[in-house]
């Protein structure tokens, strides 16, 4: 009987210890949650921070606390600078070269008369000496300086082609005039004035053609000028 009582007593003590341990575990679980400090995501993305968490996703998406998209970002959080730069580069050139200015052109004149021609020819060269391409078309203004005053050349009426001159390239036009076959002194030519199309600045050149022109009856200018691009380098 004594042995049996001791056994029962030992079982009772063991059961009490087991119950106490279970209660301690339950109490520990209930207190562990509040005792652990909450996780705070660093907005600065410091060392060891995880930008893939929920707290970092708003900033990673490029939005502020109000859900608005900051300047320079699109709705997906990507920088819009790349697209803006590409558009700017594409719109920088309109596809049309600016017109040639007088100061950008080297203008010279030479005799281009071919033996056997009924009229004399002067070929004027306009060379692009600027650092960019430029467009030129139409008729140049041409005036001959003579001992009787200025004589303006009349346009031939040919269609004027449009030409884009790269740096160093040239274009030409011709001036046709009648020979003085009258046997008289005629009109003495002392110089040539050339004004590029759409320009107001004039270049003064020596006259390379025949020294005199025939005296006309006043029915019109005997000197004719062709459009830019109407003559080749040889006349």
Coordinates of C-alpha atoms in Angstrom, one line a residue, residues 5-224:
X5 CA 0.6 5.6 -2.5
X6 CA 4.1 6.8 -3.5
X7 CA 3.4 5.9 -7.1
X8 CA 0.2 7.9 -7.1
X9 CA 2.0 10.9 -5.5
X10 CA 4.7 10.8 -8.1
X11 CA 2.2 10.7 -10.9
X12 CA 0.4 13.7 -9.4
X13 CA 3.6 15.7 -9.2
X14 CA 4.6 14.9 -12.8
X15 CA 1.1 15.9 -13.9
X16 CA 1.5 19.2 -12.1
X17 CA 4.8 19.9 -13.6
X18 CA 3.5 19.1 -17.1
X19 CA 0.6 21.5 -16.6
X20 CA 2.8 24.3 -15.4
X21 CA 5.1 23.9 -18.4
X22 CA 2.2 24.0 -20.8
X23 CA 0.9 27.2 -19.2
X24 CA 4.4 28.8 -19.3
X25 CA 4.6 28.0 -23.1
X26 CA 1.2 29.4 -23.7
X27 CA 2.1 32.6 -21.8
X28 CA 5.4 32.9 -23.7
X29 CA 3.6 32.6 -27.1
X30 CA 1.1 35.2 -26.1
X31 CA 3.8 37.7 -25.1
X32 CA 6.3 37.1 -28.0
X33 CA 4.3 39.0 -30.6
X34 CA 4.2 42.4 -28.9
X35 CA 7.7 42.1 -27.5
X36 CA 9.2 41.9 -31.0
X37 CA 9.9 45.4 -32.5
X38 CA 7.9 46.1 -35.7
X39 CA 9.9 46.0 -39.0
X40 CA 10.5 49.5 -40.4
X41 CA 11.4 49.9 -44.1
X42 CA 14.1 52.5 -44.7
X43 CA 13.1 55.0 -47.4
X44 CA 16.7 55.7 -48.1
X45 CA 17.4 52.2 -49.3
X46 CA 20.3 51.8 -46.9
X47 CA 22.5 48.7 -46.7
X48 CA 20.6 45.5 -46.1
X49 CA 17.2 47.1 -46.9
X50 CA 14.9 45.1 -49.2
X51 CA 13.3 47.3 -51.8
X52 CA 11.0 44.4 -52.9
X53 CA 8.8 44.7 -49.8
X54 CA 5.4 46.4 -49.8
X55 CA 6.8 49.5 -48.2
X56 CA 9.4 50.0 -50.9
X57 CA 7.1 49.2 -53.9
X58 CA 5.5 52.6 -53.9
X59 CA 8.8 54.4 -54.0
X60 CA 10.2 51.9 -56.5
X61 CA 7.2 52.6 -58.7
X62 CA 8.0 56.3 -58.8
X63 CA 4.9 57.6 -56.8
X64 CA 4.8 59.8 -53.8
X65 CA 2.6 59.2 -50.7
X66 CA -0.4 60.7 -52.5
X67 CA -0.1 58.2 -55.4
X68 CA 0.9 60.9 -57.9
X69 CA 3.6 60.5 -60.4
X70 CA 6.6 62.8 -59.8
X71 CA 8.0 65.0 -62.6
X72 CA 10.3 63.1 -65.0
X73 CA 8.7 59.7 -64.4
X74 CA 5.9 58.0 -66.3
X75 CA 3.1 56.0 -64.8
X76 CA 5.3 52.9 -64.7
X77 CA 8.0 54.7 -62.7
X78 CA 10.4 54.9 -65.6
X79 CA 12.3 58.0 -66.4
X80 CA 10.8 59.9 -69.4
X81 CA 14.2 61.6 -70.1
X82 CA 15.2 59.0 -72.7
X83 CA 12.1 59.4 -74.8
X84 CA 12.3 63.2 -74.5
X85 CA 15.9 63.2 -75.7
X86 CA 15.1 61.0 -78.6
X87 CA 12.1 63.2 -79.7
X88 CA 14.3 66.3 -79.4
X89 CA 17.0 64.8 -81.5
X90 CA 14.4 63.8 -84.1
X91 CA 12.8 67.2 -84.3
X92 CA 16.1 69.1 -84.3
X93 CA 16.4 68.8 -88.2
X94 CA 13.4 69.8 -90.3
X95 CA 14.7 68.0 -93.3
X96 CA 15.3 71.3 -95.2
X97 CA 18.7 73.1 -95.4
X98 CA 18.8 76.8 -94.6
X99 CA 19.3 79.1 -97.6
X100 CA 22.7 80.0 -98.8
X101 CA 23.9 83.4 -97.6
X102 CA 26.1 85.7 -99.6
X103 CA 28.8 85.6 -96.9
X104 CA 28.9 81.8 -97.1
X105 CA 29.4 81.8 -100.9
X106 CA 32.6 82.3 -102.9
X107 CA 31.5 83.8 -106.1
X108 CA 33.7 84.0 -109.2
X109 CA 33.1 84.6 -112.9
X110 CA 35.0 83.4 -116.0
X111 CA 34.6 83.5 -119.8
X112 CA 32.7 80.5 -121.0
X113 CA 32.2 81.4 -124.6
X114 CA 32.7 78.5 -127.1
X115 CA 34.1 79.2 -130.5
X116 CA 31.4 79.5 -133.1
X117 CA 28.7 80.7 -130.7
X118 CA 26.7 83.7 -131.9
X119 CA 26.6 85.2 -128.4
X120 CA 29.2 85.5 -125.6
X121 CA 28.8 83.5 -122.3
X122 CA 30.1 84.2 -118.9
X123 CA 29.8 81.4 -116.3
X124 CA 29.4 82.4 -112.7
X125 CA 30.4 79.9 -110.0
X126 CA 28.9 80.0 -106.5
X127 CA 30.9 77.8 -104.1
X128 CA 29.7 76.9 -100.6
X129 CA 32.6 77.8 -98.3
X130 CA 30.5 77.6 -95.1
X131 CA 30.6 74.8 -92.6
X132 CA 27.1 73.6 -93.3
X133 CA 24.9 72.5 -96.2
X134 CA 22.7 75.3 -97.7
X135 CA 19.9 75.4 -100.2
X136 CA 19.9 77.7 -103.3
X137 CA 17.5 78.1 -106.1
X138 CA 16.0 80.7 -108.4
X139 CA 17.8 83.5 -110.2
X140 CA 20.6 85.6 -109.1
X141 CA 20.5 89.3 -109.5
X142 CA 22.9 90.3 -112.3
X143 CA 23.9 93.9 -113.2
X144 CA 26.7 94.9 -115.6
X145 CA 28.5 98.1 -114.8
X146 CA 29.2 100.1 -117.9
X147 CA 30.3 103.6 -119.0
X148 CA 26.7 104.3 -119.7
X149 CA 25.4 103.2 -116.2
X150 CA 24.2 100.0 -114.7
X151 CA 22.6 97.4 -117.0
X152 CA 20.4 94.7 -115.5
X153 CA 20.3 91.3 -117.1
X154 CA 16.9 89.8 -118.0
X155 CA 15.9 86.4 -116.9
X156 CA 15.6 83.7 -119.5
X157 CA 12.4 82.3 -117.9
X158 CA 13.8 78.7 -117.6
X159 CA 12.6 76.7 -114.6
X160 CA 15.0 77.0 -111.7
X161 CA 16.0 73.7 -110.1
X162 CA 16.4 73.5 -106.3
X163 CA 20.0 72.7 -105.2
X164 CA 21.5 71.8 -101.8
X165 CA 25.2 72.6 -101.6
X166 CA 27.3 70.7 -99.2
X167 CA 30.3 72.4 -97.8
X168 CA 32.8 72.8 -100.6
X169 CA 30.4 72.1 -103.4
X170 CA 29.6 74.6 -106.3
X171 CA 26.8 75.4 -108.6
X172 CA 26.8 77.6 -111.8
X173 CA 24.7 79.8 -113.9
X174 CA 25.3 81.5 -117.2
X175 CA 25.1 85.1 -118.5
X176 CA 24.6 85.5 -122.2
X177 CA 25.3 88.7 -124.1
X178 CA 25.6 89.8 -127.7
X179 CA 28.9 90.6 -129.4
X180 CA 29.5 94.1 -130.6
X181 CA 29.6 93.7 -134.3
X182 CA 28.5 97.2 -135.2
X183 CA 32.0 98.4 -135.8
X184 CA 31.5 101.2 -133.3
X185 CA 32.8 101.7 -129.8
X186 CA 29.6 100.3 -128.3
X187 CA 29.0 100.2 -124.5
X188 CA 32.1 99.5 -122.5
X189 CA 31.6 97.0 -119.6
X190 CA 33.6 97.8 -116.5
X191 CA 32.4 95.2 -113.9
X192 CA 29.8 92.7 -112.8
X193 CA 27.5 92.7 -109.8
X194 CA 26.0 89.4 -108.5
X195 CA 23.4 89.1 -105.8
X196 CA 22.5 85.5 -104.8
X197 CA 18.8 84.5 -104.7
X198 CA 16.8 85.9 -101.8
X199 CA 19.8 87.9 -100.6
X200 CA 20.4 91.7 -100.5
X201 CA 24.2 91.7 -100.3
X202 CA 25.9 92.1 -103.6
X203 CA 29.4 90.9 -104.7
X204 CA 31.4 93.0 -107.2
X205 CA 33.4 91.1 -109.7
X206 CA 35.6 91.8 -112.7
X207 CA 33.9 91.3 -116.1
X208 CA 35.6 88.4 -117.9
X209 CA 33.7 88.7 -121.2
X210 CA 34.0 90.9 -124.2
X211 CA 35.0 94.5 -123.5
X212 CA 32.0 96.1 -125.2
X213 CA 28.3 95.5 -125.9
X214 CA 26.4 96.8 -128.9
X215 CA 24.3 99.8 -128.5
X216 CA 20.6 98.8 -128.5
X217 CA 17.5 100.7 -129.5
X218 CA 16.1 100.6 -126.0
X219 CA 13.7 97.6 -126.6
X220 CA 15.1 95.7 -123.7
X221 CA 18.3 94.4 -122.1
X222 CA 20.5 92.5 -124.5
X223 CA 22.0 90.6 -121.5
X224 CA 20.3 87.4 -120.4

